[in-house]
XYZ file of C-alpha atoms in Angstrom:
564
model
C 26.172 -49.770 -58.176
C 27.645 -50.504 -54.746
C 29.579 -47.215 -54.803
C 26.400 -45.341 -55.748
C 24.500 -46.967 -52.842
C 27.267 -46.068 -50.378
C 27.136 -42.515 -51.669
C 23.401 -42.273 -51.008
C 23.755 -43.661 -47.498
C 26.632 -41.435 -46.430
C 26.564 -39.718 -43.050
C 27.356 -36.326 -44.571
C 25.858 -35.597 -47.950
C 27.313 -33.057 -50.377
C 25.084 -31.737 -53.120
C 26.221 -30.793 -56.557
C 24.172 -27.582 -56.528
C 21.752 -25.559 -54.461
C 18.975 -26.806 -56.731
C 19.687 -30.428 -55.813
C 19.741 -29.544 -52.130
C 16.461 -27.646 -52.356
C 14.754 -30.454 -54.303
C 15.911 -33.016 -51.766
C 14.551 -30.851 -48.917
C 11.165 -30.261 -50.566
C 10.678 -33.961 -51.333
C 11.645 -35.253 -47.892
C 10.640 -32.559 -45.369
C 7.599 -32.911 -43.117
C 6.542 -29.305 -43.769
C 3.321 -29.344 -45.735
C 3.186 -27.680 -49.124
C 6.893 -27.619 -49.922
C 6.675 -30.673 -52.186
C 4.358 -28.677 -54.443
C 7.321 -26.498 -55.360
C 9.066 -29.527 -56.904
C 6.114 -31.441 -58.309
C 4.853 -28.391 -60.173
C 8.227 -27.244 -61.516
C 6.990 -27.838 -65.071
C 4.188 -25.322 -64.474
C 5.752 -22.028 -63.530
C 2.418 -20.472 -62.588
C 1.785 -23.167 -59.980
C 5.346 -22.894 -58.759
C 4.977 -19.133 -58.339
C 1.607 -19.585 -56.620
C 2.934 -22.101 -54.088
C 6.041 -20.030 -53.534
C 3.957 -16.957 -52.712
C 1.645 -19.061 -50.548
C 4.537 -20.483 -48.528
C 6.124 -17.049 -48.116
C 2.778 -15.601 -46.998
C 2.400 -18.448 -44.498
C 5.877 -17.752 -43.145
C 5.008 -14.061 -42.852
C 1.765 -14.741 -40.997
C 3.520 -17.215 -38.718
C 6.241 -14.817 -37.633
C 3.754 -11.962 -37.353
C 1.822 -14.097 -34.875
C 5.093 -14.919 -33.103
C 5.856 -11.193 -32.788
C 2.418 -10.535 -31.286
C 2.843 -13.357 -28.778
C 6.302 -12.204 -27.693
C 5.171 -8.581 -27.343
C 2.310 -9.750 -25.141
C 4.618 -11.995 -23.133
C 7.144 -9.197 -22.505
C 4.334 -6.915 -21.332
C 3.933 -9.376 -18.406
C 0.133 -9.235 -18.099
C -1.571 -10.959 -15.183
C -4.923 -12.588 -14.694
C -6.800 -12.634 -11.392
C -8.082 -15.938 -10.106
C -10.509 -16.092 -7.198
C -10.899 -19.074 -4.908
C -12.840 -19.768 -1.732
C -11.297 -21.401 1.336
C -12.911 -22.501 4.579
C -10.845 -23.285 7.656
C -10.351 -22.135 11.260
C -8.305 -18.958 11.322
C -6.860 -16.424 13.699
C -9.030 -13.543 14.855
C -7.685 -10.176 13.607
C -6.056 -7.570 15.823
C -8.503 -5.033 17.304
C -7.391 -1.578 18.487
C -9.631 0.702 20.568
C -8.862 4.269 21.728
C -10.755 6.503 24.169
C -10.141 9.836 22.327
C -8.703 11.305 25.542
C -4.974 12.082 25.100
C -2.841 12.645 28.168
C -2.342 16.175 29.464
C 1.252 15.889 30.618
C 2.141 18.162 33.524
C 5.169 19.476 31.649
C 2.952 21.145 29.019
C -0.344 21.488 30.893
C 0.005 25.265 31.342
C 0.609 25.727 27.617
C -2.482 23.666 26.805
C -4.543 25.893 29.094
C -3.140 28.960 27.327
C -4.002 27.400 23.984
C -7.583 26.837 25.146
C -7.800 30.526 26.059
C -6.401 31.525 22.666
C -8.990 29.286 21.003
C -11.754 30.901 23.044
C -10.583 34.374 22.003
C -10.372 33.332 18.349
C -13.892 31.888 18.338
C -15.196 35.019 20.064
C -13.436 37.197 17.473
C -14.774 35.172 14.542
C -18.332 34.507 15.679
C -18.927 36.622 18.787
C -19.829 33.659 21.025
C -18.451 32.747 24.446
C -17.179 29.162 24.763
C -15.115 29.414 27.951
C -17.328 26.984 29.857
C -16.768 24.181 27.355
C -13.165 24.809 26.268
C -11.171 25.474 29.433
C -9.947 22.488 31.451
C -7.872 24.152 34.154
C -8.702 21.709 36.932
C -8.100 18.518 34.995
C -5.566 16.110 36.383
C -2.247 16.092 34.559
C 0.229 13.309 33.948
C 3.618 13.808 35.566
C 6.634 12.612 33.603
C 9.309 11.171 35.861
C 13.102 11.302 35.604
C 13.556 14.350 33.387
C 16.877 15.362 34.934
C 18.920 13.764 32.161
C 16.901 15.132 29.271
C 18.113 18.700 29.315
C 16.507 22.083 29.716
C 12.757 21.547 29.458
C 11.582 24.401 31.634
C 8.068 25.578 30.969
C 9.182 29.167 30.481
C 11.368 28.217 27.487
C 8.335 27.747 25.221
C 5.921 30.477 24.228
C 2.798 30.198 22.136
C 3.176 32.174 18.941
C 0.728 34.963 18.137
C 1.737 35.027 14.465
C -0.876 32.519 13.313
C -4.140 34.267 14.105
C -7.347 33.059 12.498
C -8.904 35.515 10.045
C -12.007 35.568 7.873
C -11.587 36.265 4.176
C -13.882 36.625 1.204
C -13.637 33.880 -1.365
C -12.710 35.818 -4.499
C -12.828 32.734 -6.684
C -16.631 32.957 -6.743
C -17.422 36.073 -8.761
C -21.145 35.518 -8.684
C -22.870 37.459 -5.915
C -25.235 34.561 -5.307
C -22.265 32.250 -4.715
C -20.454 34.685 -2.425
C -18.835 32.891 0.519
C -16.193 33.423 3.162
C -13.231 31.293 4.144
C -11.371 31.081 7.433
C -7.671 30.400 7.788
C -4.293 31.449 9.124
C -1.200 32.849 7.449
C 2.076 30.978 6.919
C 5.375 32.429 5.649
C 8.856 31.099 4.946
C 11.974 31.783 7.029
C 12.527 35.208 5.444
C 8.913 36.278 5.881
C 8.135 35.942 2.176
C 6.226 33.536 -0.064
C 3.270 33.744 2.313
C -0.028 31.975 1.808
C -3.189 31.396 3.814
C -4.162 27.920 4.910
C -7.890 28.348 4.410
C -10.997 26.233 4.845
C -14.522 26.693 3.600
C -15.918 26.261 7.115
C -14.734 27.902 10.293
C -15.030 24.603 12.157
C -12.367 22.909 10.009
C -10.116 25.973 10.190
C -10.317 26.166 13.995
C -9.591 22.444 14.363
C -6.539 22.628 12.083
C -5.301 25.815 13.765
C -5.630 24.127 17.173
C -3.801 20.987 16.022
C -0.992 23.122 14.599
C -0.379 24.819 17.958
C -0.949 21.530 19.793
C 1.896 19.854 17.875
C 4.264 22.681 18.799
C 3.340 22.336 22.465
C 3.661 18.547 22.531
C 7.074 18.749 20.856
C 8.397 19.995 24.225
C 7.985 16.506 25.670
C 10.912 14.086 25.557
C 10.844 11.778 22.554
C 10.771 8.652 24.744
C 8.303 8.644 27.627
C 7.832 5.605 29.809
C 4.067 5.247 29.572
C 4.143 2.419 32.117
C 4.957 4.957 34.849
C 1.449 6.363 34.538
C -0.323 3.616 32.599
C -4.049 3.426 33.077
C -5.752 0.225 34.058
C -7.784 -1.337 31.274
C -10.761 -1.389 33.659
C -10.838 2.422 33.394
C -11.860 2.067 29.763
C -13.099 -1.499 29.251
C -15.825 -2.512 31.685
C -16.308 -5.962 30.167
C -14.331 -8.052 27.673
C -15.235 -11.506 26.372
C -14.072 -13.562 23.426
C -15.851 -16.741 22.382
C -17.762 -16.619 25.664
C -14.567 -16.546 27.753
C -13.308 -13.497 29.701
C -10.248 -11.753 28.287
C -6.906 -12.204 30.029
C -4.231 -9.580 30.843
C -1.959 -11.135 28.214
C -4.543 -10.559 25.481
C -3.900 -6.834 25.027
C -1.109 -4.261 24.856
C -1.383 -0.592 25.776
C -0.005 2.461 23.976
C -0.718 6.182 23.893
C -1.633 8.161 20.785
C -1.171 11.963 20.822
C -4.639 12.529 19.331
C -6.685 9.408 20.028
C -5.503 9.017 23.608
C -5.154 5.796 25.550
C -5.332 2.777 23.222
C -5.439 -1.002 23.651
C -4.735 -3.599 20.977
C -6.228 -7.062 21.440
C -4.490 -10.077 19.868
C -1.687 -7.888 18.531
C 0.725 -10.769 17.795
C -1.771 -13.352 16.552
C 0.133 -16.286 18.042
C -2.127 -17.306 20.951
C -4.423 -20.234 20.147
C -7.012 -18.647 22.455
C -7.869 -16.275 19.579
C -8.381 -18.994 16.977
C -11.841 -18.601 15.436
C -13.530 -21.957 14.955
C -17.137 -20.802 14.531
C -18.753 -17.767 12.902
C -21.434 -15.653 14.531
C -21.978 -13.048 17.235
C -21.671 -15.405 20.261
C -18.158 -16.434 19.160
C -16.716 -12.973 18.589
C -15.163 -10.249 20.761
C -17.686 -8.424 22.960
C -16.703 -5.198 24.765
C -18.518 -2.769 27.054
C -16.571 0.490 26.888
C -16.358 3.729 28.809
C -17.202 6.555 26.427
C -17.271 9.608 28.692
C -16.677 13.019 27.139
C -15.848 15.157 30.150
C -12.075 14.655 29.749
C -11.946 15.208 25.988
C -9.974 18.092 24.519
C -12.870 19.659 22.608
C -10.847 21.238 19.792
C -8.642 18.203 19.237
C -11.476 15.738 18.708
C -15.083 16.708 18.092
C -16.275 13.093 18.072
C -17.949 11.500 21.083
C -17.341 7.812 21.608
C -14.512 5.362 21.005
C -12.191 4.844 18.029
C -11.952 1.256 16.743
C -9.802 -0.294 14.041
C -9.578 -3.854 12.693
C -6.171 -4.708 11.246
C -3.601 -7.450 10.704
C -1.283 -8.738 13.389
C 2.090 -7.075 14.046
C 0.970 -3.974 12.163
C 0.838 -0.377 13.330
C -2.790 0.817 13.464
C -3.278 4.085 11.576
C -6.579 5.090 13.099
C -6.731 8.439 11.302
C -6.972 6.566 7.984
C -8.799 3.317 8.686
C -10.421 3.655 12.115
C -14.134 4.190 12.676
C -16.117 5.606 15.577
C -18.382 3.839 18.063
C -21.208 6.029 19.340
C -21.988 6.147 23.068
C -25.352 4.749 24.121
C -25.283 2.395 21.130
C -24.717 -1.346 20.764
C -22.652 -1.809 17.596
C -22.238 -5.185 15.914
C -19.445 -5.430 13.350
C -19.358 -8.443 11.063
C -16.058 -8.975 9.282
C -15.241 -10.879 6.114
C -11.632 -11.574 5.213
C -10.122 -11.310 1.745
C -6.584 -12.408 0.971
C -4.641 -10.824 -1.891
C -1.501 -12.423 -3.360
C 0.508 -10.405 -5.888
C 3.203 -11.792 -8.183
C 5.804 -9.037 -8.048
C 8.972 -9.110 -10.124
C 8.334 -8.345 -13.794
C 4.579 -8.628 -13.255
C 4.238 -5.738 -10.810
C 5.936 -3.884 -8.005
C 5.400 -5.382 -4.571
C 7.496 -6.376 -1.579
C 7.471 -9.509 0.534
C 8.626 -8.060 3.860
C 9.880 -4.546 3.047
C 13.563 -5.508 3.156
C 14.009 -4.541 -0.507
C 12.383 -1.106 -0.088
C 14.657 1.940 -0.130
C 12.667 3.701 2.602
C 13.860 3.073 6.155
C 10.754 2.310 8.200
C 10.314 4.302 11.414
C 7.831 1.811 12.878
C 8.873 -1.347 14.701
C 6.094 -3.514 13.285
C 5.853 -5.357 9.985
C 5.772 -3.589 6.624
C 2.578 -1.907 5.438
C 1.934 0.644 2.731
C 0.836 3.277 5.264
C 3.901 2.703 7.467
C 6.186 3.150 4.465
C 4.421 6.295 3.231
C 4.461 7.898 6.682
C 8.153 7.048 7.069
C 8.954 8.423 3.602
C 7.091 11.663 4.339
C 8.873 12.038 7.684
C 12.288 11.556 6.050
C 11.432 14.238 3.467
C 10.087 16.495 6.219
C 13.322 16.256 8.204
C 15.433 16.845 5.088
C 13.410 19.772 3.705
C 12.126 21.454 6.870
C 14.850 20.565 9.372
C 12.474 18.897 11.853
C 9.946 16.081 12.127
C 6.145 15.965 12.104
C 4.933 15.296 15.643
C 2.419 12.568 14.785
C 5.077 10.322 13.161
C 8.176 8.676 14.704
C 11.509 10.439 14.320
C 14.576 9.299 12.376
C 17.781 9.071 14.457
C 19.209 12.476 15.344
C 16.105 14.480 14.386
C 13.802 16.551 16.580
C 10.134 17.446 16.417
C 9.085 20.756 14.901
C 8.708 23.758 17.207
C 7.961 27.213 15.815
C 10.098 28.739 18.582
C 13.097 26.976 16.983
C 11.911 26.606 13.377
C 9.530 29.539 12.758
C 8.809 28.514 9.155
C 8.216 24.796 9.606
C 4.448 25.188 9.145
C 4.994 26.858 5.766
C 7.282 23.997 4.734
C 4.986 21.271 6.079
C 1.767 22.403 4.399
C 3.527 22.814 1.056
C 4.940 19.291 1.346
C 1.547 17.956 2.368
C -0.089 19.540 -0.679
C 2.528 17.879 -2.873
C 1.747 14.582 -1.157
C -1.971 14.971 -1.823
C -1.269 15.816 -5.475
C 0.982 12.726 -5.839
C 4.124 14.776 -6.509
C 6.329 13.106 -3.874
C 6.506 9.729 -5.667
C 5.362 7.932 -2.542
C 3.860 5.024 -4.460
C 7.091 4.610 -6.419
C 9.063 4.414 -3.194
C 6.503 2.346 -1.274
C 5.185 -0.718 -3.121
C 2.227 -2.704 -1.915
C 2.826 -5.908 0.066
C 2.906 -9.027 -2.093
C 0.562 -10.684 0.368
C -1.971 -8.952 2.570
C -5.282 -9.606 4.272
C -8.134 -7.151 3.874
C -11.202 -6.978 6.083
C -14.621 -5.958 4.830
C -17.030 -4.916 7.557
C -20.785 -4.643 7.856
C -22.144 -2.681 10.798
C -25.442 -2.751 12.651
C -26.486 -0.471 15.526
C -29.193 -0.288 18.176
C -29.779 1.839 21.262
C -28.167 0.337 24.325
C -29.072 -0.089 27.061
C -32.792 0.124 26.469
C -35.032 2.270 28.630
C -36.305 -0.813 30.458
C -32.884 -2.323 31.151
C -30.621 0.669 31.691
C -31.224 0.876 35.460
C -30.119 -2.643 36.339
C -27.225 -2.547 33.836
C -25.934 0.669 35.399
C -26.275 -0.825 38.870
C -24.349 -3.937 37.807
C -21.558 -1.838 36.286
C -21.439 0.393 39.363
C -21.101 -2.625 41.635
C -18.449 -4.374 39.550
C -16.406 -1.525 38.044
C -17.104 1.494 40.223
C -19.217 3.003 37.453
C -20.695 6.206 38.889
C -22.215 8.105 35.972
C -25.797 9.309 36.127
C -26.290 10.227 32.466
C -28.592 8.265 30.205
C -26.598 6.080 27.827
C -24.139 8.893 27.088
C -21.020 7.459 28.663
C -21.037 3.747 27.818
C -21.015 1.833 24.560
C -21.123 -1.801 23.541
C -19.355 -3.276 20.534
C -19.262 -6.845 19.249
C -16.850 -7.887 16.492
C -17.258 -11.306 14.890
C -16.599 -13.321 11.767
C -19.670 -13.500 9.570
C -18.321 -16.707 8.078
C -15.026 -18.544 8.248
C -14.645 -19.084 4.532
C -12.546 -16.388 2.922
C -11.885 -15.300 -0.613
C -8.353 -15.474 -1.998
C -7.470 -13.299 -4.989
C -4.296 -14.529 -6.681
C -2.352 -13.046 -9.551
C -1.016 -15.483 -12.137
C 0.769 -14.853 -15.460
C -1.577 -14.511 -18.389
C 1.119 -15.937 -20.684
C 3.667 -18.197 -18.976
C 6.661 -19.879 -20.654
C 4.770 -23.143 -21.100
C 1.750 -21.385 -22.551
C 4.004 -19.349 -24.857
C 5.638 -22.505 -26.262
C 2.255 -24.153 -26.611
C 0.876 -21.148 -28.500
C 3.911 -21.069 -30.792
C 3.466 -24.779 -31.534
C -0.205 -24.238 -32.277
C 0.602 -21.435 -34.715
C 3.286 -23.528 -36.418
C 0.863 -26.426 -36.817
C -1.854 -24.078 -38.081
C 0.230 -22.578 -40.874
C 2.444 -25.560 -41.798
C 0.867 -28.629 -40.191
C 4.209 -29.753 -38.772
C 6.011 -30.287 -35.468
C 9.235 -29.507 -33.639
C 11.106 -31.923 -35.895
C 10.137 -29.730 -38.829
C 11.894 -26.835 -37.133
C 14.996 -29.028 -36.833
C 14.734 -29.727 -40.560
C 14.683 -25.980 -41.200
C 17.877 -25.557 -39.184
C 19.412 -28.474 -41.058
C 18.589 -26.738 -44.349
C 20.269 -23.557 -43.148
C 23.378 -25.454 -42.048
C 23.540 -27.327 -45.352
C 23.198 -24.035 -47.228
C 26.015 -22.498 -45.205
C 28.307 -25.525 -45.647
C 27.588 -25.739 -49.367
C 28.259 -22.012 -49.786
C 31.603 -22.319 -48.006
C 32.460 -25.374 -50.086
C 31.684 -23.606 -53.365
C 33.686 -20.574 -52.274
C 36.627 -22.801 -51.425
C 36.400 -24.579 -54.788
C 36.355 -21.273 -56.655
C 39.318 -20.051 -54.650
C 41.271 -23.231 -55.484
C 40.279 -22.984 -59.135
C 41.456 -19.375 -59.403
C 44.732 -20.230 -57.699
C 45.334 -23.197 -60.015
C 44.499 -21.085 -63.055
C 46.909 -18.390 -61.915
C 49.727 -20.917 -61.515
C 48.998 -22.391 -64.946
C 49.304 -19.001 -66.661
C 52.530 -18.047 -64.934
C 55.279 -17.774 -67.670
C 58.345 -19.901 -67.231
C 61.736 -18.238 -67.199
C 64.158 -19.815 -69.738
C 67.334 -21.117 -68.273
């Protein structure tokens, strides 16, 4: 009896058969339903029923496991929205006067271009626009220290006559009632073949694009690096009054730069590090209030047809792309712009493609500010432009060693550029694959209100005050000044965060719930299953070894003895 008790309490148990092992497991396991396989062994119908039921439960369990793992490996996300309220930094504000510099080096070519534009408009529509287009007597900006830049003589560049504007019938509309004309100019490759017309449905759009095309070729004659500080305008020439939170703006609050289309620009609070720009209260009195010069007499009429000032609200240390996100302030109007901030946080990694600071992006940024989607896409397009067309697009920075496009040097660059641009618009350049979104970014929603300013009753004394303080000498009625106020509507902001829909903890919890649903057991039951598998493997090896020994013994026993 003592030997039998020691046998039952042994650390390692060896069963006489698989049946004994299976009966022991069914009687002692914590998995529900298995004991029915043993208790009903005298009734084969019940045994078969419970066997099928357990197998079906196992099948449903692992089917659910497969669904959960397929969902987990799809890496879905869920958006959670939360509201926060705290003092925060005022955004960066960029304003431009829509009056680009007429550099002395290219001023004669710009005058020639104005004459060509006048002739083209006369040819197309039979109207004379010389009084409004020509700007022969305008002051030009002189670029200093050009002796080390090379041969930049004015006679080396000639405006091309190969891109004349023409009117064409739109053959796509076969109906006589829908008959229309298009206006455009012809572009060909380097061999003079594969030509196409860059056409527009309205002559206005065609003339503007034709003018910009020639304008880029003219401006490419300028040196790549120009010291704007040599001829930098004073901010008082554009901004008559500047106040933030009731305090006058300081010289350190803005930086100046020049844009080839939007002219002289100023960015307020560009770095976002000065506590002066911390917003502690919402409302119009606590925002940025500007009175701006919005004169039109110096505008290049075919480069910008908008009267007023260009304004853009953006994040700190970011390049403002006014052609995409800027909006216009009308002269003679007081514009109030209320802003509401949203913050977006993306997961990245397996859950989506995004970048923290752009260091892991394959595109080399051509802008010196922080990473943005627009900066990456413009840089990617410029790299492709230089590689495919042999020169760079004038409105974007250049990669090292490249030069801006000039149809005197690269006659077919326009043909190459417009084909690339069409591919960009049709999403064939894989820009979004190369340029992921930032993992964290702030977005600004704006609401705008306008009113005439100054009013008829107050315009006289306001003009006198501006004339006395800023040398304001205009006599027009509200056509050369504008007022804009930018403020936080409220300091609370909405944060949109991505989080995994099925994390590791939630996956394990769901698996445990499914296991409990189908078998009413726990993690220890899973250990019992592994123990059963190990016992089955050990018992199989033991039986195989016993059979091998038995065959070997039997073979030795039947070996005939050799008589001596």
